[in-house]
mmCIF file of C-alpha atoms and ligand atoms in Angstrom:
data_model
loop_
_atom_site.group_PDB
_atom_site.id
_atom_site.type_symbol
_atom_site.label_atom_id
_atom_site.label_comp_id
_atom_site.label_asym_id
_atom_site.label_seq_id
_atom_site.Cartn_x
_atom_site.Cartn_y
_atom_site.Cartn_z
ATOM 1 C CA MET A 82 119.569 151.109 91.319
ATOM 2 C CA ILE A 83 117.496 147.991 90.799
ATOM 3 C CA GLY A 84 119.253 145.307 88.766
ATOM 4 C CA ILE A 85 117.051 143.238 86.444
ATOM 5 C CA SER A 86 118.502 139.927 85.259
ATOM 6 C CA PRO A 87 117.444 138.166 82.029
ATOM 7 C CA THR A 88 115.408 135.666 84.054
ATOM 8 C CA ASP A 89 113.649 138.145 86.352
ATOM 9 C CA ARG A 90 109.904 138.570 86.119
ATOM 10 C CA VAL A 91 108.916 142.043 87.282
ATOM 11 C CA PHE A 92 105.642 143.083 88.934
ATOM 12 C CA ILE A 93 105.019 146.839 89.132
ATOM 13 C CA LEU A 94 102.243 148.241 91.331
ATOM 14 C CA THR A 95 101.445 151.919 90.884
ATOM 15 C CA GLY A 96 99.257 154.229 92.947
ATOM 16 C CA ALA A 97 98.097 157.831 92.874
ATOM 17 C CA GLY A 98 101.630 159.118 93.580
ATOM 18 C CA ILE A 99 102.855 158.300 90.091
ATOM 19 C CA SER A 100 100.280 160.701 88.622
ATOM 20 C CA ALA A 101 100.937 163.459 91.192
ATOM 21 C CA GLU A 102 103.608 165.077 89.027
ATOM 22 C CA SER A 103 101.047 165.164 86.195
ATOM 23 C CA GLY A 104 98.886 167.387 88.392
ATOM 24 C CA LEU A 105 96.346 164.794 89.584
ATOM 25 C CA PRO A 106 95.702 164.805 93.327
ATOM 26 C CA THR A 107 96.456 161.760 95.477
ATOM 27 C CA PHE A 108 93.841 160.488 97.961
ATOM 28 C CA ARG A 109 95.556 160.879 101.315
ATOM 29 C CA GLY A 110 97.915 163.587 102.478
ATOM 30 C CA GLU A 111 97.848 167.305 101.831
ATOM 31 C CA GLY A 112 95.479 168.306 99.007
ATOM 32 C CA GLY A 113 94.283 164.682 98.788
ATOM 33 C CA LEU A 114 90.815 163.785 97.479
ATOM 34 C CA TRP A 115 89.836 162.216 100.806
ATOM 35 C CA ARG A 116 90.824 165.339 102.754
ATOM 36 C CA ASN A 117 87.589 167.249 102.149
ATOM 37 C CA ARG A 118 85.128 164.456 101.367
ATOM 38 C CA ARG A 119 84.345 161.062 102.801
ATOM 39 C CA VAL A 120 84.879 157.830 100.831
ATOM 40 C CA GLU A 121 81.421 156.747 101.965
ATOM 41 C CA GLU A 122 79.786 159.741 100.248
ATOM 42 C CA VAL A 123 81.147 159.125 96.739
ATOM 43 C CA ALA A 124 82.956 155.803 96.367
ATOM 44 C CA THR A 125 80.755 153.004 97.711
ATOM 45 C CA PRO A 126 77.726 151.065 96.385
ATOM 46 C CA GLU A 127 75.747 152.626 99.263
ATOM 47 C CA ALA A 128 76.659 156.139 98.077
ATOM 48 C CA TRP A 129 75.451 155.218 94.580
ATOM 49 C CA LYS A 130 72.129 153.993 96.021
ATOM 50 C CA ARG A 131 71.737 157.080 98.185
ATOM 51 C CA ASP A 132 72.826 159.835 95.767
ATOM 52 C CA ALA A 133 73.929 158.707 92.288
ATOM 53 C CA GLN A 134 74.020 162.330 91.099
ATOM 54 C CA LEU A 135 76.657 163.205 93.697
ATOM 55 C CA VAL A 136 78.711 160.148 92.746
ATOM 56 C CA TRP A 137 78.597 161.146 89.050
ATOM 57 C CA GLU A 138 79.636 164.682 90.004
ATOM 58 C CA PHE A 139 82.704 163.324 91.785
ATOM 59 C CA TYR A 140 83.759 161.164 88.820
ATOM 60 C CA SER A 141 82.891 163.902 86.277
ATOM 61 C CA MET A 142 85.166 166.269 88.186
ATOM 62 C CA ARG A 143 87.958 163.673 88.080
ATOM 63 C CA ARG A 144 87.335 163.021 84.358
ATOM 64 C CA ARG A 145 87.751 166.719 83.635
ATOM 65 C CA ALA A 146 91.058 166.831 85.506
ATOM 66 C CA ALA A 147 92.354 163.572 84.001
ATOM 67 C CA SER A 148 91.437 164.546 80.456
ATOM 68 C CA GLU A 149 93.806 167.524 80.739
ATOM 69 C CA ALA A 150 96.670 165.601 82.357
ATOM 70 C CA LYS A 151 99.751 164.426 80.497
ATOM 71 C CA PRO A 152 102.080 161.567 81.464
ATOM 72 C CA ASN A 153 105.264 162.477 83.348
ATOM 73 C CA PRO A 154 108.754 160.910 83.174
ATOM 74 C CA GLY A 155 107.681 158.211 85.678
ATOM 75 C CA HIS A 156 104.971 156.902 83.335
ATOM 76 C CA THR A 157 107.363 157.161 80.394
ATOM 77 C CA ALA A 158 110.049 155.153 82.203
ATOM 78 C CA LEU A 159 107.572 152.345 82.903
ATOM 79 C CA ALA A 160 106.459 152.273 79.263
ATOM 80 C CA ALA A 161 110.130 151.910 78.262
ATOM 81 C CA LEU A 162 110.514 149.098 80.815
ATOM 82 C CA GLU A 163 107.602 147.262 79.187
ATOM 83 C CA ARG A 164 109.169 147.660 75.744
ATOM 84 C CA THR A 165 112.411 146.119 77.075
ATOM 85 C CA LEU A 166 110.948 143.296 79.164
ATOM 86 C CA GLY A 167 107.879 142.406 77.098
ATOM 87 C CA ASP A 168 105.797 139.789 78.880
ATOM 88 C CA ARG A 169 108.322 139.587 81.740
ATOM 89 C CA LEU A 170 106.703 142.798 83.017
ATOM 90 C CA PHE A 171 103.289 142.916 84.681
ATOM 91 C CA LEU A 172 102.018 146.422 85.407
ATOM 92 C CA CYS A 173 99.131 146.635 87.832
ATOM 93 C CA THR A 174 97.763 150.063 88.666
ATOM 94 C CA GLN A 175 95.276 151.210 91.285
ATOM 95 C CA ASN A 176 94.869 154.387 89.240
ATOM 96 C CA VAL A 177 91.802 155.013 87.141
ATOM 97 C CA ASP A 178 93.435 157.637 84.889
ATOM 98 C CA ASN A 179 94.875 156.636 81.495
ATOM 99 C CA LEU A 180 98.343 158.139 81.881
ATOM 100 C CA HIS A 181 100.162 154.784 81.642
ATOM 101 C CA GLU A 182 98.451 154.197 78.293
ATOM 102 C CA GLN A 183 99.134 157.764 77.142
ATOM 103 C CA ALA A 184 102.826 157.159 77.895
ATOM 104 C CA GLY A 185 102.804 154.054 75.687
ATOM 105 C CA THR A 186 102.208 151.183 78.124
ATOM 106 C CA ARG A 187 100.149 148.537 76.345
ATOM 107 C CA ASN A 188 99.187 146.097 79.063
ATOM 108 C CA ALA A 189 98.336 147.942 82.280
ATOM 109 C CA VAL A 190 95.849 146.089 84.474
ATOM 110 C CA HIS A 191 93.503 148.576 86.161
ATOM 111 C CA MET A 192 92.487 146.807 89.347
ATOM 112 C CA HIS A 193 90.226 149.691 90.456
ATOM 113 C CA GLY A 194 88.653 150.245 87.024
ATOM 114 C CA GLU A 195 88.975 153.083 84.541
ATOM 115 C CA LEU A 196 87.744 156.644 84.689
ATOM 116 C CA PHE A 197 86.982 156.820 80.971
ATOM 117 C CA LYS A 198 84.750 153.746 80.953
ATOM 118 C CA SER A 199 81.176 153.267 82.092
ATOM 119 C CA ARG A 200 78.828 150.299 82.351
ATOM 120 C CA CYS A 201 75.268 149.393 83.158
ATOM 121 C CA GLU A 202 74.626 148.963 86.874
ATOM 122 C CA SER A 203 72.403 146.010 86.127
ATOM 123 C CA CYS A 204 72.701 144.127 82.823
ATOM 124 C CA ALA A 205 75.629 142.212 81.322
ATOM 125 C CA LEU A 206 76.473 144.590 78.484
ATOM 126 C CA PRO A 207 80.269 145.127 78.547
ATOM 127 C CA PRO A 208 81.827 148.400 79.761
ATOM 128 C CA PHE A 209 82.165 151.032 77.044
ATOM 129 C CA ASP A 210 84.432 154.060 76.432
ATOM 130 C CA ASP A 211 82.912 157.180 77.970
ATOM 131 C CA ALA A 212 84.637 160.537 78.288
ATOM 132 C CA ASN A 213 81.480 162.515 79.078
ATOM 133 C CA THR A 214 81.401 164.812 82.055
ATOM 134 C CA TYR A 215 77.826 164.879 83.213
ATOM 135 C CA GLU A 216 76.575 168.250 84.412
ATOM 136 C CA PRO A 217 75.063 168.195 87.920
ATOM 137 C CA SER A 218 71.647 169.235 86.582
ATOM 138 C CA ALA A 219 71.548 166.699 83.711
ATOM 139 C CA ALA A 220 69.558 163.480 83.939
ATOM 140 C CA LEU A 221 71.703 160.444 84.692
ATOM 141 C CA PRO A 222 72.580 158.373 81.624
ATOM 142 C CA ARG A 223 70.595 155.162 81.175
ATOM 143 C CA CYS A 224 71.340 151.820 79.539
ATOM 144 C CA GLU A 225 69.084 150.472 76.788
ATOM 145 C CA CYS A 226 67.749 148.040 79.429
ATOM 146 C CA GLY A 227 66.488 151.032 81.430
ATOM 147 C CA ALA A 228 68.897 150.784 84.367
ATOM 148 C CA ARG A 229 71.377 153.536 85.199
ATOM 149 C CA ILE A 230 74.861 153.818 83.743
ATOM 150 C CA ARG A 231 77.579 153.897 86.413
ATOM 151 C CA PRO A 232 81.317 154.580 86.309
ATOM 152 C CA ASP A 233 83.354 151.414 85.596
ATOM 153 C CA ILE A 234 85.142 151.843 88.899
ATOM 154 C CA CYS A 235 85.717 149.435 91.774
ATOM 155 C CA TRP A 236 84.179 151.094 94.798
ATOM 156 C CA PHE A 237 85.006 150.284 98.412
ATOM 157 C CA GLY A 238 83.193 147.071 99.282
ATOM 158 C CA GLU A 239 83.409 145.754 95.694
ATOM 159 C CA VAL A 240 85.821 143.134 94.364
ATOM 160 C CA PRO A 241 88.800 144.585 92.442
ATOM 161 C CA TYR A 242 89.092 143.722 88.759
ATOM 162 C CA ASP A 243 91.328 140.911 87.373
ATOM 163 C CA VAL A 244 92.278 139.521 90.782
ATOM 164 C CA ASP A 245 93.034 135.996 89.460
ATOM 165 C CA GLN A 246 95.388 137.342 86.800
ATOM 166 C CA ILE A 247 97.051 139.617 89.370
ATOM 167 C CA TYR A 248 97.749 136.814 91.862
ATOM 168 C CA ARG A 249 99.101 134.572 89.078
ATOM 169 C CA ALA A 250 101.560 137.340 88.163
ATOM 170 C CA LEU A 251 102.449 137.906 91.834
ATOM 171 C CA ASN A 252 103.175 134.187 92.256
ATOM 172 C CA GLU A 253 105.476 134.246 89.224
ATOM 173 C CA CYS A 254 107.377 137.471 89.905
ATOM 174 C CA THR A 255 110.949 137.573 91.210
ATOM 175 C CA LEU A 256 111.077 141.346 91.545
ATOM 176 C CA PHE A 257 108.294 143.597 92.864
ATOM 177 C CA VAL A 258 108.269 147.403 92.740
ATOM 178 C CA ALA A 259 105.505 149.542 94.293
ATOM 179 C CA ILE A 260 105.410 153.187 93.276
ATOM 180 C CA GLY A 261 103.457 156.065 94.831
ATOM 181 C CA THR A 262 100.992 154.123 96.960
ATOM 182 C CA SER A 263 100.501 154.648 100.691
ATOM 183 C CA GLY A 264 100.107 150.916 101.427
ATOM 184 C CA VAL A 265 96.831 151.142 103.329
ATOM 185 C CA VAL A 266 94.182 149.908 100.865
ATOM 186 C CA GLU A 267 93.715 146.149 100.539
ATOM 187 C CA PRO A 268 94.277 143.928 98.708
ATOM 188 C CA ALA A 269 97.055 145.948 96.998
ATOM 189 C CA ALA A 270 98.688 146.776 100.345
ATOM 190 C CA SER A 271 99.474 143.069 100.849
ATOM 191 C CA PHE A 272 101.005 142.437 97.416
ATOM 192 C CA ALA A 273 104.507 143.364 98.624
ATOM 193 C CA SER A 274 104.543 140.862 101.482
ATOM 194 C CA HIS A 275 103.106 138.227 99.130
ATOM 195 C CA ALA A 276 105.889 138.892 96.605
ATOM 196 C CA ARG A 277 108.603 139.052 99.266
ATOM 197 C CA SER A 278 108.350 135.329 99.932
ATOM 198 C CA ARG A 279 109.697 134.798 96.384
ATOM 199 C CA GLY A 280 112.003 137.701 95.604
ATOM 200 C CA ARG A 281 113.140 141.273 96.084
ATOM 201 C CA THR A 282 110.634 144.059 96.836
ATOM 202 C CA PHE A 283 111.199 147.804 96.397
ATOM 203 C CA TYR A 284 109.223 150.981 97.055
ATOM 204 C CA VAL A 285 109.523 154.324 95.231
ATOM 205 C CA GLY A 286 107.947 157.474 96.676
ATOM 206 C CA PRO A 287 108.723 160.570 98.728
ATOM 207 C CA GLU A 288 107.889 158.936 102.078
ATOM 208 C CA GLU A 289 107.863 155.426 103.504
ATOM 209 C CA PRO A 290 104.518 153.694 103.002
ATOM 210 C CA ALA A 291 102.457 152.143 105.829
ATOM 211 C CA ASN A 292 103.588 148.652 104.757
ATOM 212 C CA THR A 293 107.276 149.618 104.673
ATOM 213 C CA SER A 294 108.399 146.440 106.492
ATOM 214 C CA ALA A 295 107.379 144.407 103.421
ATOM 215 C CA PHE A 296 110.089 146.023 101.292
ATOM 216 C CA THR A 297 113.719 145.012 100.828
ATOM 217 C CA GLU A 298 114.542 148.668 100.185
ATOM 218 C CA CYS A 299 112.708 152.003 99.798
ATOM 219 C CA PHE A 300 113.929 154.623 97.316
ATOM 220 C CA LEU A 301 112.723 157.927 98.738
ATOM 221 C CA GLY A 302 111.946 160.594 96.145
ATOM 222 C CA LYS A 303 109.491 161.503 93.412
ATOM 223 C CA ALA A 304 108.650 158.861 90.831
ATOM 224 C CA GLY A 305 109.306 161.237 87.926
ATOM 225 C CA ALA A 306 112.791 161.998 89.229
ATOM 226 C CA LEU A 307 113.816 158.458 90.258
ATOM 227 C CA LEU A 308 112.243 156.065 87.749
ATOM 228 C CA PRO A 309 114.069 157.162 84.562
ATOM 229 C CA ASP A 310 117.441 156.038 86.027
ATOM 230 C CA LEU A 311 116.335 153.362 88.489
ATOM 231 C CA PHE A 312 116.586 150.148 86.466
ATOM 232 C CA ARG A 313 119.787 148.461 85.292
ATOM 233 C CA TYR A 314 119.686 145.495 82.940
ATOM 234 C CA GLU A 315 122.194 142.810 83.969
HETATM 235 P P1 LIG B 106 97.311 157.528 98.407
HETATM 236 O O1 LIG B 106 96.806 158.914 98.236
HETATM 237 O O2 LIG B 106 96.844 156.777 99.587
HETATM 238 O O3 LIG B 106 98.891 157.535 98.451
HETATM 239 C C1 LIG B 106 99.650 158.225 97.489
HETATM 240 C C2 LIG B 106 101.113 157.994 97.782
HETATM 241 O O4 LIG B 106 101.856 158.641 96.746
HETATM 242 C C3 LIG B 106 101.591 158.595 99.102
HETATM 243 O O5 LIG B 106 102.256 157.591 99.832
HETATM 244 C C4 LIG B 106 102.578 159.687 98.683
HETATM 245 O O6 LIG B 106 103.704 159.771 99.534
HETATM 246 C C5 LIG B 106 102.993 159.221 97.304
HETATM 247 N N1 LIG B 106 103.443 160.289 96.389
HETATM 248 C C6 LIG B 106 103.078 161.592 96.357
HETATM 249 N N2 LIG B 106 103.735 162.256 95.379
HETATM 250 C C7 LIG B 106 104.514 161.326 94.759
HETATM 251 C C8 LIG B 106 105.435 161.360 93.653
HETATM 252 N N3 LIG B 106 105.680 162.486 92.987
HETATM 253 N N4 LIG B 106 106.053 160.195 93.300
HETATM 254 C C9 LIG B 106 105.803 159.055 93.964
HETATM 255 N N5 LIG B 106 104.966 158.959 95.003
HETATM 256 C C10 LIG B 106 104.315 160.066 95.399
HETATM 257 O O7 LIG B 106 96.983 156.760 97.035
HETATM 258 P P2 LIG B 106 96.916 155.191 96.745
HETATM 259 O O8 LIG B 106 97.838 154.439 97.632
HETATM 260 O O9 LIG B 106 97.072 155.034 95.276
HETATM 261 O O10 LIG B 106 90.849 153.520 95.674
HETATM 262 O O11 LIG B 106 95.428 154.866 97.149
HETATM 263 C C11 LIG B 106 94.951 153.563 96.992
HETATM 264 C C12 LIG B 106 93.479 153.587 96.724
HETATM 265 O O12 LIG B 106 92.820 154.334 97.745
HETATM 266 C C13 LIG B 106 93.075 154.305 95.453
HETATM 267 O O13 LIG B 106 93.192 153.484 94.289
HETATM 268 C C14 LIG B 106 91.667 154.693 95.707
HETATM 269 C C15 LIG B 106 91.871 155.231 97.106
HETATM 270 O O14 LIG B 106 90.784 155.357 97.922
HETATM 271 C C16 LIG B 106 89.548 153.597 95.298
HETATM 272 O O15 LIG B 106 88.995 154.631 95.036
HETATM 273 C C17 LIG B 106 88.858 152.274 95.250
#
């Protein structure tokens, strides 16, 4: 169990593992999205320049899957934690699905963007809600300025979203919990060691992550099984 005192400030970092029990594939490991395709082909600015159609196909496929997924008890437990802790909880997710929101979380920060949002690749119009799945043969959507519409996703080589807000929350937290993330993609992989200089750090997932030495303790198991009974209010 993880005890939370009335003065604790809690930072939660989630990764693909928390959505695995909702039927969405992770990236690495068996059945992972990066098992049968290369990051460079679909998730970089260079891929977009080379073959935007292929990139849209990849994200359309993920939109289809995510639009059918439902939150699992792990997402629900984190929404309950937010209701209890209010602004003493900061939830940062690397996931681009909307399962935290579907479970009732109000303030998830999506550092890698959101699957159901798109934006112009060129002009300053803000991102907009977009649940379309573009057929491979269809023309790519265009902005009113004439440039192409791209997924509102942080690709490899781009700067993650809301980094200033994230580091402020990391500097303030006394308790850090990473859930379902393999600990290999920066900058998120370094959040635990950053937080450890100030407080306790925990990991939840079926296997130890690559950055396991940054954690005070690892709880090995599935997020949906462990999270509902993991937190104790002191
Ligand atoms: P990974 O696929 O690298 O890691 C998923 C982790 O979830 C693994 O460590 C699994 O052990 C764990 N896991 C699997 N089932 C689980 C369950 N039921 N409960 C809890 N944990 C479980 O995914 P991420 O670490 O999220 O970035 O990947 C980080 C980033 O790399 C992604 O946001 C994405 C990817 O490339 C971009 O696309 C920019």
